[in-house]
Amino acid sequence: MDCVFAYLYYLPFCMVFTSRDKLHAKTVPLFLNEDQVFVRGDDLKADLAKLDEHYSRLPDDVKLTGVMSFAHQPPVDGDFLVSQLWDRLMGPGWRERAVKEVEIRSKEEDAKIVAEINELADAPRLDDARTFSLEEADAMVVKRSVPIYRGKWRMVPPEAEKGSRC
């Protein structure tokens, strides 16, 4: 029983709390703030399957660009639980911003952004022993590796697989 309640220690650090445990379904809503939501695990799993089906119907050339390019937010159309959660938790304007982003971004703008990021990434490193305040920092680069595939989904475009910087 203690392990079931220990899971609730994560509650202050999340916007969406999900579980398939019946005790969580009864108790978690008692502890939620107005900016938090409890989602039953089976409901989330069903919606994720719907999202997988939705994205699986995309043309192959779109899927080849990688999930991070076409699914960095939920679909603006359709009846998806994840989209409804974004409506509630991410602000009402996310759908409009998502549509505008697709309409106005060009390959030239993307190339400019990539060049700026690469410039920051190539900047000389600070001596790790030196401490500084956030006000002094112009930028900070944290590098992470992303797998090319996660399950059946390509995460990044083929250019990334070839070692080019993107």
Tab-separated table of N, CA and C in Angstrom:
chain	number	residue	atom	x	y	z
A	1	MET	N	0.823	-1.198	0.000
A	1	MET	CA	0.000	0.000	0.000
A	1	MET	C	0.866	1.261	0.000
A	2	ASP	N	1.998	1.224	0.741
A	2	ASP	CA	2.871	2.392	0.775
A	2	ASP	C	3.420	2.727	-0.608
A	3	CYS	N	3.726	1.699	-1.406
A	3	CYS	CA	4.274	1.939	-2.751
A	3	CYS	C	3.254	2.659	-3.625
A	4	VAL	N	1.989	2.353	-3.461
A	4	VAL	CA	0.942	2.995	-4.260
A	4	VAL	C	0.903	4.486	-3.960
A	5	PHE	N	1.012	4.845	-2.702
A	5	PHE	CA	0.969	6.256	-2.334
A	5	PHE	C	2.300	6.958	-2.578
A	6	ALA	N	3.400	6.232	-2.566
A	6	ALA	CA	4.700	6.846	-2.846
A	6	ALA	C	4.724	7.434	-4.255
A	7	TYR	N	3.984	6.839	-5.167
A	7	TYR	CA	3.889	7.328	-6.538
A	7	TYR	C	3.336	8.753	-6.569
A	8	LEU	N	2.551	9.120	-5.587
A	8	LEU	CA	1.947	10.459	-5.529
A	8	LEU	C	2.978	11.556	-5.252
A	9	TYR	N	4.174	11.176	-4.824
A	9	TYR	CA	5.219	12.175	-4.623
A	9	TYR	C	5.582	12.876	-5.934
A	10	TYR	N	5.291	12.256	-7.072
A	10	TYR	CA	5.559	12.865	-8.380
A	10	TYR	C	4.532	13.936	-8.730
A	11	LEU	N	3.409	13.950	-8.073
A	11	LEU	CA	2.305	14.833	-8.428
A	11	LEU	C	2.679	16.317	-8.526
A	12	PRO	N	3.458	16.882	-7.610
A	12	PRO	CA	3.780	18.318	-7.733
A	12	PRO	C	4.602	18.666	-8.974
A	13	PHE	N	5.188	17.666	-9.619
A	13	PHE	CA	6.094	17.919	-10.730
A	13	PHE	C	5.479	17.634	-12.098
A	14	CYS	N	4.171	17.447	-12.152
A	14	CYS	CA	3.556	17.112	-13.431
A	14	CYS	C	2.276	17.902	-13.665
A	15	MET	N	1.945	18.019	-14.932
A	15	MET	CA	0.679	18.639	-15.320
A	15	MET	C	-0.374	17.556	-15.555
A	16	VAL	N	0.080	16.412	-16.047
A	16	VAL	CA	-0.809	15.279	-16.297
A	16	VAL	C	-0.287	14.095	-15.505
A	17	PHE	N	-1.140	13.543	-14.686
A	17	PHE	CA	-0.798	12.373	-13.884
A	17	PHE	C	-1.629	11.226	-14.433
A	18	THR	N	-0.980	10.138	-14.804
A	18	THR	CA	-1.713	9.005	-15.366
A	18	THR	C	-1.380	7.735	-14.618
A	19	SER	N	-2.374	6.899	-14.487
A	19	SER	CA	-2.202	5.633	-13.793
A	19	SER	C	-3.356	4.716	-14.150
A	20	ARG	N	-3.107	3.426	-14.072
A	20	ARG	CA	-4.164	2.434	-14.256
A	20	ARG	C	-4.652	1.904	-12.907
A	21	ASP	N	-4.068	2.386	-11.842
A	21	ASP	CA	-4.413	1.927	-10.498
A	21	ASP	C	-5.744	2.535	-10.054
A	22	LYS	N	-6.649	1.706	-9.582
A	22	LYS	CA	-7.976	2.189	-9.163
A	22	LYS	C	-7.884	3.108	-7.944
A	23	LEU	N	-6.949	2.823	-7.060
A	23	LEU	CA	-6.783	3.689	-5.886
A	23	LEU	C	-6.297	5.076	-6.298
A	24	HIS	N	-5.405	5.136	-7.278
A	24	HIS	CA	-4.961	6.442	-7.792
A	24	HIS	C	-6.129	7.196	-8.407
A	25	ALA	N	-6.966	6.489	-9.145
A	25	ALA	CA	-8.114	7.138	-9.797
A	25	ALA	C	-9.036	7.781	-8.763
A	26	LYS	N	-9.116	7.189	-7.595
A	26	LYS	CA	-9.986	7.728	-6.539
A	26	LYS	C	-9.308	8.825	-5.723
A	27	THR	N	-8.002	8.689	-5.504
A	27	THR	CA	-7.337	9.615	-4.579
A	27	THR	C	-6.644	10.800	-5.248
A	28	VAL	N	-6.065	10.596	-6.420
A	28	VAL	CA	-5.291	11.657	-7.068
A	28	VAL	C	-6.120	12.926	-7.281
A	29	PRO	N	-7.369	12.832	-7.764
A	29	PRO	CA	-8.141	14.067	-7.959
A	29	PRO	C	-8.279	14.930	-6.702
A	30	LEU	N	-8.169	14.321	-5.538
A	30	LEU	CA	-8.256	15.083	-4.290
A	30	LEU	C	-7.056	16.003	-4.081
A	31	PHE	N	-5.936	15.687	-4.742
A	31	PHE	CA	-4.696	16.429	-4.539
A	31	PHE	C	-4.315	17.337	-5.711
A	32	LEU	N	-5.089	17.321	-6.785
A	32	LEU	CA	-4.745	18.087	-7.975
A	32	LEU	C	-5.006	19.575	-7.807
A	33	ASN	N	-4.136	20.386	-8.403
A	33	ASN	CA	-4.384	21.816	-8.534
A	33	ASN	C	-5.241	22.038	-9.773
A	34	GLU	N	-5.687	23.275	-9.992
A	34	GLU	CA	-6.521	23.554	-11.168
A	34	GLU	C	-5.742	23.428	-12.473
A	35	ASP	N	-4.412	23.457	-12.412
A	35	ASP	CA	-3.604	23.322	-13.617
A	35	ASP	C	-3.026	21.913	-13.779
A	36	GLN	N	-3.686	20.937	-13.171
A	36	GLN	CA	-3.270	19.548	-13.279
A	36	GLN	C	-4.479	18.685	-13.646
A	37	VAL	N	-4.204	17.548	-14.284
A	37	VAL	CA	-5.260	16.657	-14.746
A	37	VAL	C	-4.860	15.221	-14.439
A	38	PHE	N	-5.834	14.434	-14.037
A	38	PHE	CA	-5.631	12.986	-13.918
A	38	PHE	C	-6.227	12.331	-15.151
A	39	VAL	N	-5.457	11.446	-15.785
A	39	VAL	CA	-5.921	10.705	-16.953
A	39	VAL	C	-5.773	9.219	-16.648
A	40	ARG	N	-6.856	8.493	-16.823
A	40	ARG	CA	-6.787	7.042	-16.622
A	40	ARG	C	-5.835	6.450	-17.656
A	41	GLY	N	-5.000	5.530	-17.201
A	41	GLY	CA	-3.988	4.930	-18.068
A	41	GLY	C	-4.566	4.297	-19.318
A	42	ASP	N	-5.705	3.612	-19.188
A	42	ASP	CA	-6.311	2.979	-20.359
A	42	ASP	C	-6.789	4.016	-21.372
A	43	ASP	N	-7.278	5.159	-20.893
A	43	ASP	CA	-7.711	6.232	-21.802
A	43	ASP	C	-6.525	6.804	-22.565
A	44	LEU	N	-5.412	7.025	-21.868
A	44	LEU	CA	-4.221	7.551	-22.525
A	44	LEU	C	-3.678	6.540	-23.533
A	45	LYS	N	-3.650	5.275	-23.151
A	45	LYS	CA	-3.148	4.238	-24.047
A	45	LYS	C	-4.000	4.158	-25.315
A	46	ALA	N	-5.313	4.255	-25.184
A	46	ALA	CA	-6.204	4.224	-26.346
A	46	ALA	C	-5.970	5.437	-27.239
A	47	ASP	N	-5.766	6.610	-26.636
A	47	ASP	CA	-5.539	7.812	-27.428
A	47	ASP	C	-4.190	7.752	-28.131
A	48	LEU	N	-3.186	7.226	-27.483
A	48	LEU	CA	-1.881	7.093	-28.122
A	48	LEU	C	-1.966	6.143	-29.319
A	49	ALA	N	-2.794	5.111	-29.211
A	49	ALA	CA	-3.012	4.212	-30.355
A	49	ALA	C	-3.698	4.962	-31.494
A	50	LYS	N	-4.656	5.851	-31.166
A	50	LYS	CA	-5.306	6.677	-32.198
A	50	LYS	C	-4.307	7.610	-32.866
A	51	LEU	N	-3.414	8.192	-32.071
A	51	LEU	CA	-2.383	9.068	-32.625
A	51	LEU	C	-1.446	8.286	-33.550
A	52	ASP	N	-1.077	7.088	-33.134
A	52	ASP	CA	-0.218	6.249	-33.958
A	52	ASP	C	-0.900	5.951	-35.291
A	53	GLU	N	-2.169	5.636	-35.248
A	53	GLU	CA	-2.939	5.373	-36.471
A	53	GLU	C	-3.011	6.632	-37.346
A	54	HIS	N	-3.259	7.775	-36.718
A	54	HIS	CA	-3.334	9.050	-37.432
A	54	HIS	C	-2.028	9.346	-38.170
A	55	TYR	N	-0.914	9.266	-37.466
A	55	TYR	CA	0.370	9.573	-38.068
A	55	TYR	C	0.803	8.492	-39.064
A	56	SER	N	0.355	7.260	-38.876
A	56	SER	CA	0.691	6.183	-39.808
A	56	SER	C	0.079	6.415	-41.184
A	57	ARG	N	-1.004	7.176	-41.253
A	57	ARG	CA	-1.661	7.465	-42.533
A	57	ARG	C	-0.968	8.590	-43.312
A	58	LEU	N	0.003	9.247	-42.719
A	58	LEU	CA	0.721	10.313	-43.429
A	58	LEU	C	1.509	9.721	-44.600
A	59	PRO	N	1.733	10.514	-45.635
A	59	PRO	CA	2.542	10.027	-46.760
A	59	PRO	C	3.957	9.659	-46.306
A	60	ASP	N	4.550	8.714	-47.011
A	60	ASP	CA	5.894	8.239	-46.647
A	60	ASP	C	6.929	9.351	-46.659
A	61	ASP	N	6.809	10.306	-47.604
A	61	ASP	CA	7.807	11.382	-47.654
A	61	ASP	C	7.721	12.278	-46.420
A	62	VAL	N	6.536	12.425	-45.849
A	62	VAL	CA	6.386	13.199	-44.607
A	62	VAL	C	6.968	12.402	-43.444
A	63	LYS	N	6.646	11.127	-43.362
A	63	LYS	CA	7.161	10.288	-42.274
A	63	LYS	C	8.681	10.204	-42.305
A	64	LEU	N	9.257	10.282	-43.508
A	64	LEU	CA	10.708	10.223	-43.653
A	64	LEU	C	11.399	11.422	-42.998
A	65	THR	N	10.692	12.538	-42.863
A	65	THR	CA	11.300	13.724	-42.243
A	65	THR	C	11.511	13.550	-40.748
A	66	GLY	N	10.867	12.559	-40.146
A	66	GLY	CA	11.051	12.281	-38.726
A	66	GLY	C	9.941	12.854	-37.870
A	67	VAL	N	9.603	12.120	-36.843
A	67	VAL	CA	8.525	12.494	-35.930
A	67	VAL	C	8.714	13.893	-35.362
A	68	MET	N	9.963	14.264	-35.108
A	68	MET	CA	10.212	15.568	-34.499
A	68	MET	C	9.820	16.717	-35.418
A	69	SER	N	9.687	16.462	-36.707
A	69	SER	CA	9.299	17.539	-37.608
A	69	SER	C	7.789	17.620	-37.815
A	70	PHE	N	7.079	16.504	-37.739
A	70	PHE	CA	5.642	16.561	-38.012
A	70	PHE	C	4.754	16.271	-36.797
A	71	ALA	N	5.345	15.898	-35.682
A	71	ALA	CA	4.516	15.564	-34.521
A	71	ALA	C	5.080	16.129	-33.228
A	72	HIS	N	5.642	17.342	-33.276
A	72	HIS	CA	6.179	17.926	-32.048
A	72	HIS	C	5.079	18.530	-31.185
A	73	GLN	N	3.859	18.464	-31.669
A	73	GLN	CA	2.670	18.816	-30.894
A	73	GLN	C	1.542	17.936	-31.424
A	74	PRO	N	0.460	17.795	-30.700
A	74	PRO	CA	-0.621	16.929	-31.190
A	74	PRO	C	-1.311	17.530	-32.408
A	75	PRO	N	-2.074	16.709	-33.114
A	75	PRO	CA	-2.797	17.223	-34.286
A	75	PRO	C	-3.796	18.320	-33.882
A	76	VAL	N	-3.920	19.327	-34.751
A	76	VAL	CA	-4.883	20.401	-34.479
A	76	VAL	C	-6.289	19.974	-34.878
A	77	ASP	N	-6.395	19.017	-35.777
A	77	ASP	CA	-7.691	18.496	-36.191
A	77	ASP	C	-7.896	17.111	-35.594
A	78	GLY	N	-9.152	16.737	-35.411
A	78	GLY	CA	-9.451	15.414	-34.888
A	78	GLY	C	-9.812	15.464	-33.418
A	79	ASP	N	-10.322	14.355	-32.939
A	79	ASP	CA	-10.779	14.250	-31.558
A	79	ASP	C	-9.792	13.406	-30.765
A	80	PHE	N	-8.714	14.045	-30.303
A	80	PHE	CA	-7.677	13.343	-29.561
A	80	PHE	C	-7.633	13.853	-28.124
A	81	LEU	N	-7.529	12.931	-27.194
A	81	LEU	CA	-7.405	13.288	-25.777
A	81	LEU	C	-6.172	14.166	-25.561
A	82	VAL	N	-5.073	13.825	-26.200
A	82	VAL	CA	-3.846	14.600	-26.025
A	82	VAL	C	-4.056	16.044	-26.497
A	83	SER	N	-4.768	16.234	-27.604
A	83	SER	CA	-5.060	17.593	-28.080
A	83	SER	C	-5.934	18.338	-27.075
A	84	GLN	N	-6.893	17.643	-26.480
A	84	GLN	CA	-7.750	18.271	-25.472
A	84	GLN	C	-6.941	18.656	-24.237
A	85	LEU	N	-5.980	17.831	-23.857
A	85	LEU	CA	-5.110	18.167	-22.724
A	85	LEU	C	-4.281	19.405	-23.048
A	86	TRP	N	-3.794	19.507	-24.277
A	86	TRP	CA	-3.049	20.698	-24.681
A	86	TRP	C	-3.954	21.922	-24.640
A	87	ASP	N	-5.219	21.771	-25.057
A	87	ASP	CA	-6.151	22.901	-24.986
A	87	ASP	C	-6.252	23.420	-23.564
A	88	ARG	N	-6.313	22.514	-22.640
A	88	ARG	CA	-6.499	22.897	-21.237
A	88	ARG	C	-5.208	23.385	-20.582
A	89	LEU	N	-4.095	22.731	-20.896
A	89	LEU	CA	-2.871	22.973	-20.140
A	89	LEU	C	-1.822	23.826	-20.856
A	90	MET	N	-1.869	23.870	-22.166
A	90	MET	CA	-0.847	24.597	-22.912
A	90	MET	C	-1.343	25.947	-23.417
A	91	GLY	N	-2.556	26.290	-23.119
A	91	GLY	CA	-3.093	27.583	-23.537
A	91	GLY	C	-3.933	27.450	-24.791
A	92	PRO	N	-4.899	28.321	-24.922
A	92	PRO	CA	-5.843	28.202	-26.026
A	92	PRO	C	-5.257	28.512	-27.396
A	93	GLY	N	-4.136	29.194	-27.470
A	93	GLY	CA	-3.600	29.614	-28.754
A	93	GLY	C	-2.681	28.622	-29.441
A	94	TRP	N	-2.438	27.470	-28.857
A	94	TRP	CA	-1.465	26.552	-29.438
A	94	TRP	C	-1.894	26.057	-30.817
A	95	ARG	N	-3.188	25.882	-31.028
A	95	ARG	CA	-3.660	25.393	-32.335
A	95	ARG	C	-3.376	26.422	-33.429
A	96	GLU	N	-3.658	27.688	-33.157
A	96	GLU	CA	-3.408	28.737	-34.140
A	96	GLU	C	-1.915	28.884	-34.418
A	97	ARG	N	-1.105	28.825	-33.357
A	97	ARG	CA	0.350	28.926	-33.541
A	97	ARG	C	0.874	27.752	-34.364
A	98	ALA	N	0.313	26.561	-34.142
A	98	ALA	CA	0.756	25.376	-34.887
A	98	ALA	C	0.453	25.530	-36.371
A	99	VAL	N	-0.703	26.046	-36.704
A	99	VAL	CA	-1.074	26.242	-38.107
A	99	VAL	C	-0.184	27.304	-38.741
A	100	LYS	N	0.042	28.421	-38.041
A	100	LYS	CA	0.898	29.492	-38.572
A	100	LYS	C	2.325	29.009	-38.759
A	101	GLU	N	2.821	28.209	-37.829
A	101	GLU	CA	4.192	27.716	-37.907
A	101	GLU	C	4.384	26.900	-39.180
A	102	VAL	N	3.424	26.072	-39.508
A	102	VAL	CA	3.517	25.252	-40.713
A	102	VAL	C	3.450	26.135	-41.951
A	103	GLU	N	2.625	27.164	-41.911
A	103	GLU	CA	2.437	28.024	-43.072
A	103	GLU	C	3.633	28.925	-43.350
A	104	ILE	N	4.292	29.430	-42.314
A	104	ILE	CA	5.285	30.477	-42.540
A	104	ILE	C	6.733	30.010	-42.521
A	105	ARG	N	7.006	28.818	-42.037
A	105	ARG	CA	8.407	28.384	-41.976
A	105	ARG	C	8.876	27.902	-43.335
A	106	SER	N	10.052	28.358	-43.716
A	106	SER	CA	10.649	27.948	-44.981
A	106	SER	C	11.960	27.221	-44.699
A	107	LYS	N	12.471	26.557	-45.715
A	107	LYS	CA	13.758	25.873	-45.576
A	107	LYS	C	14.873	26.870	-45.300
A	108	GLU	N	14.767	28.073	-45.864
A	108	GLU	CA	15.779	29.104	-45.627
A	108	GLU	C	15.779	29.543	-44.169
A	109	GLU	N	14.570	29.711	-43.602
A	109	GLU	CA	14.476	30.099	-42.189
A	109	GLU	C	15.014	28.987	-41.296
A	110	ASP	N	14.679	27.740	-41.641
A	110	ASP	CA	15.206	26.613	-40.871
A	110	ASP	C	16.728	26.577	-40.940
A	111	ALA	N	17.287	26.811	-42.135
A	111	ALA	CA	18.743	26.802	-42.305
A	111	ALA	C	19.393	27.900	-41.468
A	112	LYS	N	18.756	29.056	-41.398
A	112	LYS	CA	19.289	30.162	-40.593
A	112	LYS	C	19.304	29.784	-39.112
A	113	ILE	N	18.222	29.188	-38.645
A	113	ILE	CA	18.145	28.754	-37.241
A	113	ILE	C	19.220	27.718	-36.948
A	114	VAL	N	19.382	26.743	-37.844
A	114	VAL	CA	20.401	25.706	-37.665
A	114	VAL	C	21.790	26.335	-37.623
A	115	ALA	N	22.054	27.303	-38.491
A	115	ALA	CA	23.358	27.974	-38.507
A	115	ALA	C	23.613	28.691	-37.186
A	116	GLU	N	22.603	29.358	-36.650
A	116	GLU	CA	22.760	30.049	-35.360
A	116	GLU	C	23.034	29.062	-34.236
A	117	ILE	N	22.339	27.943	-34.244
A	117	ILE	CA	22.558	26.917	-33.213
A	117	ILE	C	23.960	26.339	-33.342
A	118	ASN	N	24.372	26.050	-34.575
A	118	ASN	CA	25.722	25.511	-34.785
A	118	ASN	C	26.793	26.497	-34.329
A	119	GLU	N	26.567	27.783	-34.548
A	119	GLU	CA	27.517	28.802	-34.103
A	119	GLU	C	27.653	28.768	-32.572
A	120	LEU	N	26.521	28.644	-31.887
A	120	LEU	CA	26.572	28.536	-30.427
A	120	LEU	C	27.276	27.256	-29.993
A	121	ALA	N	26.967	26.157	-30.683
A	121	ALA	CA	27.561	24.867	-30.314
A	121	ALA	C	29.066	24.858	-30.551
A	122	ASP	N	29.532	25.618	-31.543
A	122	ASP	CA	30.962	25.651	-31.866
A	122	ASP	C	31.739	26.693	-31.061
A	123	ALA	N	31.057	27.496	-30.269
A	123	ALA	CA	31.725	28.527	-29.479
A	123	ALA	C	32.673	27.873	-28.477
A	124	PRO	N	33.740	28.574	-28.101
A	124	PRO	CA	34.678	28.006	-27.128
A	124	PRO	C	33.977	27.703	-25.803
A	125	ARG	N	34.379	26.602	-25.206
A	125	ARG	CA	33.824	26.203	-23.918
A	125	ARG	C	34.397	27.052	-22.797
A	126	LEU	N	33.552	27.273	-21.805
A	126	LEU	CA	34.037	27.952	-20.603
A	126	LEU	C	34.801	26.958	-19.746
A	127	ASP	N	35.748	27.455	-19.015
A	127	ASP	CA	36.455	26.627	-18.058
A	127	ASP	C	35.438	26.162	-17.018
A	128	ASP	N	35.322	24.865	-16.821
A	128	ASP	CA	34.334	24.325	-15.888
A	128	ASP	C	34.503	24.845	-14.466
A	129	ALA	N	35.726	25.263	-14.108
A	129	ALA	CA	35.983	25.746	-12.749
A	129	ALA	C	35.412	27.140	-12.524
A	130	ARG	N	35.181	27.879	-13.602
A	130	ARG	CA	34.690	29.254	-13.464
A	130	ARG	C	33.193	29.234	-13.200
A	131	THR	N	32.767	30.017	-12.256
A	131	THR	CA	31.333	30.138	-11.999
A	131	THR	C	30.856	31.474	-12.548
A	132	PHE	N	29.627	31.537	-12.941
A	132	PHE	CA	29.060	32.751	-13.493
A	132	PHE	C	27.567	32.752	-13.208
A	133	SER	N	26.986	33.927	-13.318
A	133	SER	CA	25.552	34.037	-13.079
A	133	SER	C	24.802	33.896	-14.397
A	134	LEU	N	23.517	33.652	-14.312
A	134	LEU	CA	22.698	33.542	-15.509
A	134	LEU	C	22.689	34.833	-16.316
A	135	GLU	N	22.800	35.961	-15.620
A	135	GLU	CA	22.823	37.252	-16.305
A	135	GLU	C	24.060	37.399	-17.185
A	136	GLU	N	25.159	36.765	-16.808
A	136	GLU	CA	26.404	36.846	-17.578
A	136	GLU	C	26.390	35.936	-18.805
A	137	ALA	N	25.584	34.908	-18.791
A	137	ALA	CA	25.592	33.920	-19.874
A	137	ALA	C	24.799	34.428	-21.081
A	138	ASP	N	25.403	34.341	-22.249
A	138	ASP	CA	24.702	34.671	-23.488
A	138	ASP	C	23.922	33.460	-23.985
A	139	ALA	N	24.473	32.289	-23.768
A	139	ALA	CA	23.827	31.062	-24.217
A	139	ALA	C	24.421	29.880	-23.483
A	140	MET	N	23.700	28.773	-23.520
A	140	MET	CA	24.197	27.535	-22.957
A	140	MET	C	23.782	26.419	-23.902
A	141	VAL	N	24.680	25.529	-24.199
A	141	VAL	CA	24.392	24.425	-25.103
A	141	VAL	C	24.461	23.131	-24.306
A	142	VAL	N	23.400	22.352	-24.405
A	142	VAL	CA	23.360	21.018	-23.823
A	142	VAL	C	23.150	20.055	-24.978
A	143	LYS	N	24.072	19.162	-25.180
A	143	LYS	CA	23.984	18.222	-26.295
A	143	LYS	C	23.419	16.899	-25.813
A	144	ARG	N	22.506	16.359	-26.615
A	144	ARG	CA	21.901	15.066	-26.326
A	144	ARG	C	21.889	14.240	-27.602
A	145	SER	N	21.971	12.952	-27.461
A	145	SER	CA	21.861	12.056	-28.602
A	145	SER	C	20.411	11.629	-28.751
A	146	VAL	N	19.957	11.590	-29.977
A	146	VAL	CA	18.596	11.167	-30.274
A	146	VAL	C	18.690	9.922	-31.141
A	147	PRO	N	17.978	8.855	-30.794
A	147	PRO	CA	18.025	7.668	-31.648
A	147	PRO	C	17.373	7.963	-33.002
A	148	ILE	N	17.858	7.335	-34.034
A	148	ILE	CA	17.284	7.551	-35.361
A	148	ILE	C	15.878	6.968	-35.420
A	149	TYR	N	15.700	5.810	-34.821
A	149	TYR	CA	14.377	5.169	-34.757
A	149	TYR	C	13.983	4.912	-33.318
A	150	ARG	N	12.719	5.047	-33.058
A	150	ARG	CA	12.137	4.628	-31.780
A	150	ARG	C	10.929	3.779	-32.169
A	151	GLY	N	11.067	2.467	-32.023
A	151	GLY	CA	10.021	1.572	-32.506
A	151	GLY	C	9.945	1.674	-34.022
A	152	LYS	N	8.738	1.818	-34.552
A	152	LYS	CA	8.575	1.913	-36.008
A	152	LYS	C	8.786	3.327	-36.533
A	153	TRP	N	8.954	4.294	-35.641
A	153	TRP	CA	8.991	5.700	-36.051
A	153	TRP	C	10.396	6.234	-36.198
A	154	ARG	N	10.662	6.879	-37.340
A	154	ARG	CA	11.909	7.613	-37.555
A	154	ARG	C	11.805	8.904	-36.755
A	155	MET	N	12.804	9.200	-35.959
A	155	MET	CA	12.784	10.384	-35.110
A	155	MET	C	13.346	11.614	-35.819
A	156	VAL	N	14.336	11.414	-36.659
A	156	VAL	CA	15.022	12.519	-37.320
A	156	VAL	C	15.116	12.241	-38.818
A	157	PRO	N	15.336	13.283	-39.630
A	157	PRO	CA	15.441	13.076	-41.077
A	157	PRO	C	16.723	12.334	-41.452
A	158	PRO	N	16.770	11.785	-42.673
A	158	PRO	CA	17.952	11.024	-43.101
A	158	PRO	C	19.249	11.819	-43.028
A	159	GLU	N	19.175	13.150	-43.220
A	159	GLU	CA	20.401	13.958	-43.152
A	159	GLU	C	21.077	13.809	-41.795
A	160	ALA	N	20.301	13.663	-40.746
A	160	ALA	CA	20.874	13.516	-39.407
A	160	ALA	C	21.579	12.166	-39.278
A	161	GLU	N	21.035	11.158	-39.915
A	161	GLU	CA	21.631	9.830	-39.866
A	161	GLU	C	22.993	9.813	-40.555
A	162	LYS	N	23.132	10.616	-41.580
A	162	LYS	CA	24.380	10.675	-42.334
A	162	LYS	C	25.444	11.477	-41.615
A	163	GLY	N	25.106	12.016	-40.452
A	163	GLY	CA	26.093	12.748	-39.678
A	163	GLY	C	26.113	14.229	-39.927
A	164	SER	N	25.244	14.717	-40.812
A	164	SER	CA	25.220	16.168	-41.002
A	164	SER	C	24.619	16.827	-39.785
A	165	ARG	N	24.942	18.063	-39.577
A	165	ARG	CA	24.451	18.770	-38.404
A	165	ARG	C	23.114	19.379	-38.741
A	166	CYS	N	22.114	19.070	-37.925
A	166	CYS	CA	20.802	19.683	-38.141
A	166	CYS	C	20.113	19.908	-36.831
